mmCIF file of C-alpha atoms and ligand atoms in Angstrom:
data_model
loop_
_atom_site.group_PDB
_atom_site.id
_atom_site.type_symbol
_atom_site.label_atom_id
_atom_site.label_comp_id
_atom_site.label_asym_id
_atom_site.label_seq_id
_atom_site.Cartn_x
_atom_site.Cartn_y
_atom_site.Cartn_z
ATOM 1 C CA MET A 1 64.611 28.585 53.904
ATOM 2 C CA MET A 2 62.207 31.881 54.545
ATOM 3 C CA THR A 3 60.524 32.653 51.677
ATOM 4 C CA ILE A 4 60.464 36.475 50.926
ATOM 5 C CA PRO A 5 57.059 37.886 49.129
ATOM 6 C CA PHE A 6 56.875 40.468 46.331
ATOM 7 C CA GLY A 7 54.240 42.441 48.499
ATOM 8 C CA ASP A 8 52.752 40.758 51.433
ATOM 9 C CA LEU A 9 49.571 43.571 52.965
ATOM 10 C CA ARG A 10 48.538 41.249 55.591
ATOM 11 C CA ARG A 11 51.106 42.721 57.441
ATOM 12 C CA GLN A 12 50.452 46.023 56.887
ATOM 13 C CA ASN A 13 46.594 45.801 57.192
ATOM 14 C CA ALA A 14 47.680 43.846 60.871
ATOM 15 C CA ALA A 15 49.928 47.105 61.715
ATOM 16 C CA ILE A 16 46.776 49.546 61.575
ATOM 17 C CA ARG A 17 43.695 46.566 61.758
ATOM 18 C CA THR A 18 41.856 48.557 64.863
ATOM 19 C CA GLU A 19 41.648 51.934 62.996
ATOM 20 C CA ILE A 20 40.491 49.907 59.381
ATOM 21 C CA ASP A 21 37.682 47.452 61.886
ATOM 22 C CA GLU A 22 36.765 51.304 63.233
ATOM 23 C CA ALA A 23 36.799 52.845 59.695
ATOM 24 C CA ILE A 24 34.459 49.807 58.174
ATOM 25 C CA ASN A 25 32.054 50.188 61.092
ATOM 26 C CA ARG A 26 31.262 53.622 61.168
ATOM 27 C CA VAL A 27 29.741 53.170 56.956
ATOM 28 C CA LEU A 28 28.030 49.939 57.629
ATOM 29 C CA ASP A 29 26.791 52.281 61.273
ATOM 30 C CA SER A 30 25.639 54.430 58.877
ATOM 31 C CA GLY A 31 23.652 52.634 56.284
ATOM 32 C CA TRP A 32 24.593 54.819 53.107
ATOM 33 C CA PHE A 33 27.420 53.232 51.741
ATOM 34 C CA ILE A 34 27.440 55.728 47.853
ATOM 35 C CA LEU A 35 29.102 58.901 47.415
ATOM 36 C CA GLY A 36 28.404 60.064 51.203
ATOM 37 C CA LYS A 37 30.347 61.351 54.049
ATOM 38 C CA GLU A 38 33.249 59.092 53.429
ATOM 39 C CA VAL A 39 34.135 60.251 49.994
ATOM 40 C CA ALA A 40 32.894 63.822 50.736
ATOM 41 C CA ALA A 41 36.127 63.936 53.632
ATOM 42 C CA PHE A 42 38.450 61.591 51.418
ATOM 43 C CA GLU A 43 38.167 64.036 48.852
ATOM 44 C CA GLN A 44 39.081 66.925 50.481
ATOM 45 C CA GLU A 45 41.841 65.169 52.382
ATOM 46 C CA PHE A 46 43.307 63.932 49.469
ATOM 47 C CA ALA A 47 42.984 67.763 47.362
ATOM 48 C CA ALA A 48 44.665 69.124 50.510
ATOM 49 C CA PHE A 49 47.855 65.890 50.922
ATOM 50 C CA CYS A 50 48.281 66.295 47.392
ATOM 51 C CA GLY A 51 48.270 70.569 47.254
ATOM 52 C CA ALA A 52 45.400 70.418 44.747
ATOM 53 C CA ALA A 53 42.174 71.936 45.269
ATOM 54 C CA HIS A 54 39.757 69.128 44.493
ATOM 55 C CA CYS A 55 39.804 65.872 44.345
ATOM 56 C CA VAL A 56 36.771 63.699 42.582
ATOM 57 C CA GLY A 57 36.914 59.958 43.597
ATOM 58 C CA VAL A 58 35.608 56.932 40.961
ATOM 59 C CA ALA A 59 36.516 53.772 40.845
ATOM 60 C CA SER A 60 39.398 52.714 39.237
ATOM 61 C CA GLY A 61 42.824 54.106 38.077
ATOM 62 C CA PHE A 62 41.482 53.461 34.859
ATOM 63 C CA ASP A 63 38.318 54.753 34.808
ATOM 64 C CA ALA A 64 40.644 57.732 36.840
ATOM 65 C CA LEU A 65 42.856 58.052 33.358
ATOM 66 C CA TYR A 66 39.147 57.721 30.708
ATOM 67 C CA LEU A 67 36.994 60.026 32.554
ATOM 68 C CA ALA A 68 40.031 62.767 32.830
ATOM 69 C CA LEU A 69 40.546 62.616 28.987
ATOM 70 C CA ALA A 70 36.969 61.883 28.132
ATOM 71 C CA SER A 71 36.022 65.723 30.781
ATOM 72 C CA LEU A 72 37.984 67.083 27.779
ATOM 73 C CA ASP A 73 36.320 66.025 25.477
ATOM 74 C CA ILE A 74 38.966 64.216 23.472
ATOM 75 C CA GLY A 75 37.680 61.644 21.022
ATOM 76 C CA PRO A 76 37.891 60.541 17.597
ATOM 77 C CA GLY A 77 40.511 62.622 15.300
ATOM 78 C CA ASP A 78 42.787 63.350 18.504
ATOM 79 C CA GLU A 79 45.860 62.032 19.916
ATOM 80 C CA VAL A 80 47.165 62.127 23.015
ATOM 81 C CA ILE A 81 50.973 61.292 24.094
ATOM 82 C CA THR A 82 51.940 59.132 26.634
ATOM 83 C CA VAL A 83 54.748 56.208 27.049
ATOM 84 C CA ALA A 84 55.295 52.408 26.306
ATOM 85 C CA ASN A 85 56.499 51.043 29.201
ATOM 86 C CA ALA A 86 53.783 51.932 32.057
ATOM 87 C CA CYS A 87 51.374 47.868 31.069
ATOM 88 C CA MET A 88 48.759 49.779 28.355
ATOM 89 C CA TYR A 89 46.828 51.575 31.367
ATOM 90 C CA GLU A 90 47.245 54.366 29.773
ATOM 91 C CA ALA A 91 46.994 53.593 26.242
ATOM 92 C CA ALA A 92 43.326 51.812 27.181
ATOM 93 C CA ALA A 93 42.045 54.637 28.680
ATOM 94 C CA ILE A 94 43.254 56.687 25.150
ATOM 95 C CA LEU A 95 41.878 54.289 22.809
ATOM 96 C CA GLN A 96 37.731 54.094 25.074
ATOM 97 C CA THR A 97 37.543 57.728 24.271
ATOM 98 C CA GLY A 98 38.205 56.456 20.082
ATOM 99 C CA ALA A 99 41.689 58.431 20.354
ATOM 100 C CA MET A 100 44.910 57.433 19.123
ATOM 101 C CA PRO A 101 47.910 57.217 21.442
ATOM 102 C CA VAL A 102 50.934 58.352 20.486
ATOM 103 C CA PHE A 103 54.150 57.088 22.547
ATOM 104 C CA ALA A 104 56.755 59.268 23.557
ATOM 105 C CA ASP A 105 60.244 56.947 24.330
ATOM 106 C CA VAL A 106 62.022 57.709 28.092
ATOM 107 C CA ASP A 107 64.699 58.033 29.388
ATOM 108 C CA SER A 108 67.481 55.728 29.871
ATOM 109 C CA ALA A 109 68.262 56.497 33.559
ATOM 110 C CA THR A 110 64.883 56.805 35.128
ATOM 111 C CA GLN A 111 62.181 55.273 32.603
ATOM 112 C CA ASN A 112 60.003 58.452 32.295
ATOM 113 C CA MET A 113 59.356 60.625 29.541
ATOM 114 C CA ASN A 114 62.194 62.028 26.873
ATOM 115 C CA PRO A 115 61.011 65.868 26.951
ATOM 116 C CA THR A 116 62.158 65.849 23.668
ATOM 117 C CA ALA A 117 61.389 62.690 22.388
ATOM 118 C CA LEU A 118 57.706 64.237 23.749
ATOM 119 C CA GLU A 119 58.547 67.434 22.020
ATOM 120 C CA ALA A 120 58.994 65.994 18.685
ATOM 121 C CA VAL A 121 56.152 63.248 18.269
ATOM 122 C CA ILE A 122 52.990 66.698 18.838
ATOM 123 C CA THR A 123 51.194 67.341 15.708
ATOM 124 C CA SER A 124 48.189 69.920 15.502
ATOM 125 C CA ARG A 125 46.035 66.707 16.549
ATOM 126 C CA THR A 126 47.537 66.519 20.662
ATOM 127 C CA LYS A 127 44.931 67.750 22.549
ATOM 128 C CA ALA A 128 46.603 65.878 25.801
ATOM 129 C CA ILE A 129 50.098 64.684 27.370
ATOM 130 C CA LEU A 130 50.316 62.298 29.881
ATOM 131 C CA PRO A 131 53.342 61.333 31.748
ATOM 132 C CA VAL A 132 53.186 58.778 34.152
ATOM 133 C CA HIS A 133 55.771 58.929 37.338
ATOM 134 C CA LEU A 134 56.906 55.537 37.023
ATOM 135 C CA PHE A 135 57.484 53.786 39.899
ATOM 136 C CA GLY A 136 56.821 56.666 42.268
ATOM 137 C CA ARG A 137 59.579 58.892 40.433
ATOM 138 C CA LEU A 138 58.133 62.064 39.059
ATOM 139 C CA ALA A 139 58.589 63.130 35.279
ATOM 140 C CA PRO A 140 60.017 65.557 34.204
ATOM 141 C CA MET A 141 57.264 67.554 35.249
ATOM 142 C CA LEU A 142 59.202 71.366 34.944
ATOM 143 C CA GLU A 143 60.523 70.256 30.912
ATOM 144 C CA ILE A 144 56.921 68.403 30.133
ATOM 145 C CA ASN A 145 54.363 71.787 31.559
ATOM 146 C CA GLN A 146 57.138 74.031 29.622
ATOM 147 C CA ILE A 147 56.689 72.348 26.355
ATOM 148 C CA ALA A 148 52.587 71.931 27.156
ATOM 149 C CA GLN A 149 52.359 75.538 27.454
ATOM 150 C CA ARG A 150 54.466 76.414 24.990
ATOM 151 C CA HIS A 151 51.674 74.348 22.563
ATOM 152 C CA GLY A 152 48.927 74.942 24.574
ATOM 153 C CA ILE A 153 48.177 71.625 25.358
ATOM 154 C CA PRO A 154 46.958 70.315 28.307
ATOM 155 C CA VAL A 155 49.148 67.405 30.891
ATOM 156 C CA ILE A 156 47.685 64.877 32.487
ATOM 157 C CA GLU A 157 49.800 63.151 35.104
ATOM 158 C CA ASP A 158 48.897 59.564 35.511
ATOM 159 C CA ALA A 159 50.182 59.342 39.659
ATOM 160 C CA ALA A 160 48.789 55.753 40.632
ATOM 161 C CA GLN A 161 52.721 54.796 41.585
ATOM 162 C CA ALA A 162 53.275 58.341 42.960
ATOM 163 C CA HIS A 163 50.779 58.960 45.660
ATOM 164 C CA GLY A 164 53.326 61.743 47.868
ATOM 165 C CA ALA A 165 55.995 61.736 45.515
ATOM 166 C CA TRP A 166 57.316 66.010 44.571
ATOM 167 C CA ARG A 167 59.834 67.765 42.938
ATOM 168 C CA LEU A 168 61.148 71.134 44.195
ATOM 169 C CA ASP A 169 59.039 73.084 41.345
ATOM 170 C CA GLU A 170 60.293 76.427 39.839
ATOM 171 C CA SER A 171 59.820 78.322 42.648
ATOM 172 C CA GLY A 172 61.837 76.133 45.208
ATOM 173 C CA ALA A 173 59.032 74.809 46.772
ATOM 174 C CA ARG A 174 57.803 71.046 46.742
ATOM 175 C CA ARG A 175 55.699 70.027 44.772
ATOM 176 C CA LYS A 176 53.653 66.613 44.707
ATOM 177 C CA ALA A 177 52.474 64.204 41.882
ATOM 178 C CA GLY A 178 48.817 66.177 41.166
ATOM 179 C CA ALA A 179 49.495 69.405 41.331
ATOM 180 C CA TRP A 180 51.481 69.674 38.396
ATOM 181 C CA GLY A 181 49.284 69.117 35.399
ATOM 182 C CA ASN A 182 45.759 69.587 34.781
ATOM 183 C CA MET A 183 44.528 67.070 36.110
ATOM 184 C CA ALA A 184 46.347 64.279 38.112
ATOM 185 C CA CYS A 185 45.042 60.214 37.935
ATOM 186 C CA PHE A 186 45.064 58.425 40.451
ATOM 187 C CA SER A 187 44.658 54.601 41.425
ATOM 188 C CA PHE A 188 43.872 53.174 44.791
ATOM 189 C CA TYR A 189 44.532 49.385 43.802
ATOM 190 C CA PRO A 190 45.165 47.443 47.222
ATOM 191 C CA SER A 191 49.214 46.935 46.227
ATOM 192 C CA LYS A 192 49.562 51.072 45.253
ATOM 193 C CA ASN A 193 51.562 53.597 48.365
ATOM 194 C CA LEU A 194 47.816 54.242 49.079
ATOM 195 C CA GLY A 195 45.947 51.340 48.837
ATOM 196 C CA ALA A 196 42.047 50.348 49.166
ATOM 197 C CA LEU A 197 41.128 46.996 50.084
ATOM 198 C CA GLY A 198 39.376 46.537 46.841
ATOM 199 C CA ASP A 199 39.645 48.754 43.582
ATOM 200 C CA GLY A 200 39.633 52.663 43.327
ATOM 201 C CA GLY A 201 40.853 55.510 41.826
ATOM 202 C CA ALA A 202 40.546 59.341 41.811
ATOM 203 C CA VAL A 203 41.279 62.708 39.890
ATOM 204 C CA VAL A 204 43.059 65.715 41.111
ATOM 205 C CA THR A 205 42.612 69.168 39.574
ATOM 206 C CA ASN A 206 43.057 72.814 40.365
ATOM 207 C CA ASP A 207 40.127 73.169 38.132
ATOM 208 C CA ALA A 208 36.920 74.112 39.284
ATOM 209 C CA GLU A 209 34.925 73.486 36.046
ATOM 210 C CA LEU A 210 36.772 70.113 35.382
ATOM 211 C CA ALA A 211 36.358 69.085 38.491
ATOM 212 C CA GLU A 212 32.261 69.868 38.006
ATOM 213 C CA ARG A 213 32.532 68.036 34.458
ATOM 214 C CA LEU A 214 34.347 64.983 36.526
ATOM 215 C CA ARG A 215 31.352 64.745 39.148
ATOM 216 C CA ARG A 216 29.109 64.376 36.316
ATOM 217 C CA LEU A 217 30.436 62.260 34.229
ATOM 218 C CA ARG A 218 30.957 59.299 37.346
ATOM 219 C CA MET A 219 27.275 58.901 37.160
ATOM 220 C CA TYR A 220 25.451 59.286 34.262
ATOM 221 C CA GLY A 221 26.227 62.664 33.163
ATOM 222 C CA TRP A 222 23.818 64.258 35.975
ATOM 223 C CA SER A 223 23.899 67.796 37.246
ATOM 224 C CA SER A 224 23.157 67.522 41.022
ATOM 225 C CA LYS A 225 21.104 70.464 40.836
ATOM 226 C CA TYR A 226 18.918 69.379 37.873
ATOM 227 C CA CYS A 227 19.132 65.943 37.556
ATOM 228 C CA THR A 228 19.388 66.331 33.834
ATOM 229 C CA ALA A 229 22.158 65.369 31.675
ATOM 230 C CA GLU A 230 24.170 67.850 28.916
ATOM 231 C CA THR A 231 26.439 65.086 27.980
ATOM 232 C CA SER A 232 26.325 61.690 28.596
ATOM 233 C CA GLY A 233 28.445 59.737 31.890
ATOM 234 C CA ARG A 234 29.266 56.413 33.421
ATOM 235 C CA ASN A 235 29.000 54.699 36.889
ATOM 236 C CA SER A 236 32.040 55.160 38.233
ATOM 237 C CA ARG A 237 32.155 55.897 41.931
ATOM 238 C CA LEU A 238 34.237 55.651 44.406
ATOM 239 C CA ASP A 239 32.469 52.849 47.337
ATOM 240 C CA GLU A 240 31.906 55.014 51.100
ATOM 241 C CA ILE A 241 33.624 51.718 52.577
ATOM 242 C CA GLN A 242 36.472 52.065 50.141
ATOM 243 C CA ALA A 243 36.510 56.037 51.253
ATOM 244 C CA ALA A 244 36.789 55.879 54.409
ATOM 245 C CA ILE A 245 39.520 52.814 55.202
ATOM 246 C CA LEU A 246 41.412 55.319 52.986
ATOM 247 C CA ARG A 247 40.833 58.279 54.932
ATOM 248 C CA VAL A 248 42.918 56.088 57.943
ATOM 249 C CA LYS A 249 45.778 54.300 54.800
ATOM 250 C CA LEU A 250 46.014 58.263 54.296
ATOM 251 C CA ARG A 251 47.400 59.134 57.816
ATOM 252 C CA HIS A 252 49.986 56.406 57.486
ATOM 253 C CA LEU A 253 51.150 57.308 54.180
ATOM 254 C CA GLU A 254 54.050 59.780 54.375
ATOM 255 C CA ALA A 255 55.824 56.694 56.827
ATOM 256 C CA GLY A 256 55.202 54.278 54.483
ATOM 257 C CA ASN A 257 57.003 56.374 51.820
ATOM 258 C CA ARG A 258 59.296 56.635 54.331
ATOM 259 C CA ALA A 259 59.771 53.186 54.937
ATOM 260 C CA ARG A 260 60.064 53.151 51.447
ATOM 261 C CA ARG A 261 63.305 55.359 51.122
ATOM 262 C CA GLU A 262 64.645 53.701 53.765
ATOM 263 C CA ARG A 263 64.307 50.136 52.183
ATOM 264 C CA ALA A 264 65.692 51.591 48.784
ATOM 265 C CA ALA A 265 68.583 52.907 50.781
ATOM 266 C CA TRP A 266 69.868 49.525 52.673
ATOM 267 C CA TYR A 267 69.504 48.358 49.083
ATOM 268 C CA ALA A 268 71.580 50.573 47.197
ATOM 269 C CA ALA A 269 74.162 49.937 49.927
ATOM 270 C CA ALA A 270 74.136 46.078 49.751
ATOM 271 C CA LEU A 271 74.193 45.946 45.828
ATOM 272 C CA ALA A 272 76.721 48.879 45.783
ATOM 273 C CA ASP A 273 80.052 45.865 44.552
ATOM 274 C CA LEU A 274 77.007 44.084 42.354
ATOM 275 C CA PRO A 275 77.118 43.971 38.513
ATOM 276 C CA VAL A 276 73.566 45.774 39.203
ATOM 277 C CA MET A 277 72.014 49.022 38.385
ATOM 278 C CA PRO A 278 70.008 49.945 41.395
ATOM 279 C CA PRO A 279 67.321 52.908 40.551
ATOM 280 C CA VAL A 280 69.087 56.689 40.174
ATOM 281 C CA ASP A 281 67.785 58.252 43.974
ATOM 282 C CA GLU A 282 65.953 61.322 44.149
ATOM 283 C CA GLU A 283 64.267 63.010 47.475
ATOM 284 C CA GLY A 284 60.611 63.491 46.471
ATOM 285 C CA HIS A 285 61.235 59.304 44.964
ATOM 286 C CA ILE A 286 58.537 57.340 46.896
ATOM 287 C CA TYR A 287 59.607 53.713 45.648
ATOM 288 C CA HIS A 288 56.516 52.947 44.424
ATOM 289 C CA LEU A 289 58.733 49.549 42.931
ATOM 290 C CA TYR A 290 61.876 48.955 43.839
ATOM 291 C CA VAL A 291 63.593 48.416 40.142
ATOM 292 C CA VAL A 292 67.295 47.308 39.344
ATOM 293 C CA LYS A 293 68.680 46.405 35.934
ATOM 294 C CA LEU A 294 71.229 43.998 34.912
ATOM 295 C CA ASP A 295 72.665 41.429 33.088
ATOM 296 C CA GLN A 296 70.584 37.834 32.176
ATOM 297 C CA ARG A 297 67.706 39.611 33.781
ATOM 298 C CA ASP A 298 65.573 35.745 33.161
ATOM 299 C CA ALA A 299 68.516 33.826 34.600
ATOM 300 C CA VAL A 300 68.160 35.485 37.652
ATOM 301 C CA ARG A 301 64.864 35.598 38.090
ATOM 302 C CA ALA A 302 64.089 32.447 37.754
ATOM 303 C CA HIS A 303 67.539 31.805 40.387
ATOM 304 C CA LEU A 304 65.439 34.291 42.742
ATOM 305 C CA ALA A 305 62.441 32.381 42.150
ATOM 306 C CA SER A 306 64.270 29.202 43.361
ATOM 307 C CA ALA A 307 65.566 31.420 46.288
ATOM 308 C CA GLY A 308 62.067 31.002 47.653
ATOM 309 C CA ILE A 309 62.275 35.428 46.664
ATOM 310 C CA GLY A 310 59.675 36.951 44.924
ATOM 311 C CA CYS A 311 60.115 38.866 42.033
ATOM 312 C CA ASP A 312 58.359 40.259 39.173
ATOM 313 C CA VAL A 313 59.369 42.737 35.684
ATOM 314 C CA HIS A 314 57.095 45.572 35.515
ATOM 315 C CA TYR A 315 56.890 45.604 32.344
ATOM 316 C CA PRO A 316 58.157 42.472 30.748
ATOM 317 C CA MET A 317 56.212 43.616 26.573
ATOM 318 C CA PRO A 318 56.156 47.469 26.060
ATOM 319 C CA THR A 319 52.722 48.773 24.871
ATOM 320 C CA HIS A 320 53.021 49.098 21.586
ATOM 321 C CA LEU A 321 54.747 44.943 20.762
ATOM 322 C CA GLN A 322 51.518 43.626 22.281
ATOM 323 C CA PRO A 323 49.385 42.030 20.616
ATOM 324 C CA ALA A 324 46.059 43.887 20.777
ATOM 325 C CA TYR A 325 47.815 47.138 19.873
ATOM 326 C CA GLN A 326 49.234 46.201 16.699
ATOM 327 C CA SER A 327 46.451 47.580 14.664
ATOM 328 C CA LEU A 328 48.558 51.751 15.726
ATOM 329 C CA LYS A 329 51.018 50.649 13.968
ATOM 330 C CA VAL A 330 54.386 51.308 15.961
ATOM 331 C CA GLU A 331 56.978 49.307 14.203
ATOM 332 C CA PRO A 332 59.159 46.909 16.699
ATOM 333 C CA GLY A 333 62.726 49.471 16.829
ATOM 334 C CA ALA A 334 60.533 52.353 17.017
ATOM 335 C CA LEU A 335 61.088 53.550 20.703
ATOM 336 C CA PRO A 336 64.573 51.975 21.206
ATOM 337 C CA VAL A 337 65.037 52.663 24.975
ATOM 338 C CA THR A 338 61.485 51.873 26.222
ATOM 339 C CA GLU A 339 62.503 47.825 23.699
ATOM 340 C CA ARG A 340 66.146 47.879 25.404
ATOM 341 C CA LEU A 341 64.292 48.223 29.592
ATOM 342 C CA ALA A 342 62.086 45.610 29.089
ATOM 343 C CA GLY A 343 64.843 43.063 28.416
ATOM 344 C CA CYS A 344 66.803 44.485 31.190
ATOM 345 C CA ILE A 345 64.834 45.488 34.504
ATOM 346 C CA LEU A 346 63.249 43.333 37.863
ATOM 347 C CA SER A 347 61.402 44.557 40.531
ATOM 348 C CA LEU A 348 62.893 43.348 44.228
ATOM 349 C CA PRO A 349 60.886 42.999 47.267
ATOM 350 C CA LEU A 350 59.928 46.591 49.119
ATOM 351 C CA TRP A 351 57.180 47.528 50.846
ATOM 352 C CA PRO A 352 56.853 48.972 54.408
ATOM 353 C CA GLU A 353 57.496 46.361 56.994
ATOM 354 C CA LEU A 354 59.706 44.441 54.783
ATOM 355 C CA THR A 355 62.533 43.730 57.781
ATOM 356 C CA HIS A 356 66.142 44.870 57.316
ATOM 357 C CA ASP A 357 67.155 41.333 57.230
ATOM 358 C CA GLU A 358 65.207 40.079 54.646
ATOM 359 C CA VAL A 359 66.492 42.806 52.712
ATOM 360 C CA THR A 360 69.701 41.490 53.105
ATOM 361 C CA GLN A 361 68.246 38.006 52.322
ATOM 362 C CA VAL A 362 67.371 38.992 48.790
ATOM 363 C CA ALA A 363 71.016 41.158 48.343
ATOM 364 C CA ASN A 364 72.735 37.714 49.099
ATOM 365 C CA ALA A 365 70.570 35.752 46.915
ATOM 366 C CA LEU A 366 71.383 38.630 43.720
ATOM 367 C CA GLN A 367 74.890 38.009 44.657
ATOM 368 C CA ALA A 368 74.921 34.346 44.221
ATOM 369 C CA ALA A 369 72.955 34.637 41.352
ATOM 370 C CA VAL A 370 74.648 37.264 39.385
ATOM 371 C CA PHE A 371 78.413 36.051 40.032
HETATM 372 C C1 LIG B 1 47.816 50.691 39.058
HETATM 373 C C2 LIG B 1 47.732 51.541 37.857
HETATM 374 C C3 LIG B 1 46.892 52.275 37.137
HETATM 375 C C4 LIG B 1 45.587 51.754 37.175
HETATM 376 O O1 LIG B 1 44.767 51.542 37.536
HETATM 377 P P1 LIG B 1 43.466 50.399 38.412
HETATM 378 O O2 LIG B 1 42.934 50.989 39.462
HETATM 379 O O3 LIG B 1 44.088 49.337 38.312
HETATM 380 O O4 LIG B 1 42.890 50.698 37.307
HETATM 381 C C5 LIG B 1 47.017 53.097 36.084
HETATM 382 N N1 LIG B 1 48.496 53.747 35.373
HETATM 383 C C6 LIG B 1 49.538 52.931 36.177
HETATM 384 C C7 LIG B 1 50.420 53.927 36.172
HETATM 385 C C8 LIG B 1 49.467 52.061 37.530
HETATM 386 O O5 LIG B 1 50.307 51.796 38.069
#
């Protein structure tokens, strides 16, 4: 039996090993390991890739979220609206600032923030809206931005699953994740579409003043000129080695995203006659994950596991139902779509180096499991 892992970064790294080795050696030879030429170059290259003016490298996706919120002076007494179906990342960062997360339910087809549900939970205490581009598909940013503008509330994109995802803007131009909100947060966790060989993250923005605040916040609040601090900060930096590796991987990102879309199309064709609902496709969806909906999810998953196929559930328990978040007092049933979807979603293996044979084998195993 040929097993198919849920992911295998060794195949990806093997294909670009010489370039990665060269990048690592360049940093070793430079003798400079924190906030140097590689980080500065990566920040420029990634901002340009996103179509934004500034990028500030930080230590992780979580730190990007936390520092973006902190740069808006969000804290105790404030509310930030987000979703409850993305594994607690956003709620954890919001709580870290002292503010309260408030959840909007999601759309059942796309699993992204529902604009109507968003507008219904805005209050005078709402200080930011934090939608997630879940699984590589943009949240409905035109609608979210309109609502945000009407209420004068800043928008922070959680783009940790959406490096290179895009949608047409009002003028009919392609606009990528990172260029829709006041700020956008990225993670470079190894398995993301753009992944480092360790932890990393970034905040992207068109706002020069926010970028400057973020640069200070990532290093104890120091201003570069005077080495004084007007606000306190923390240590959250992207390493030179990771930045050098990310510069290599950024050159291959579009090809990787195209390969993901190609494999998503293979799946969609192979699953057409099964009682399995594939994700709704759209041109700018970059399939960080390939998430289907089906009945008897846990039984099917067990069947696939016994057939040697790695699957996963992203994510089995919504944030507001987690033991750690009971103090928020969001009752079960409060987010019906989020809660229903958690029980029927299944992520199939999807990565750029997966072969056509492997996709066929997954589809065949799925067919055996559902009939
Ligand atoms: C991975 C991820 C994060 C967190 O990133 P880390 O680098 O692991 O801290 C945040 N939000 C979303 C949507 C993610 O997928």
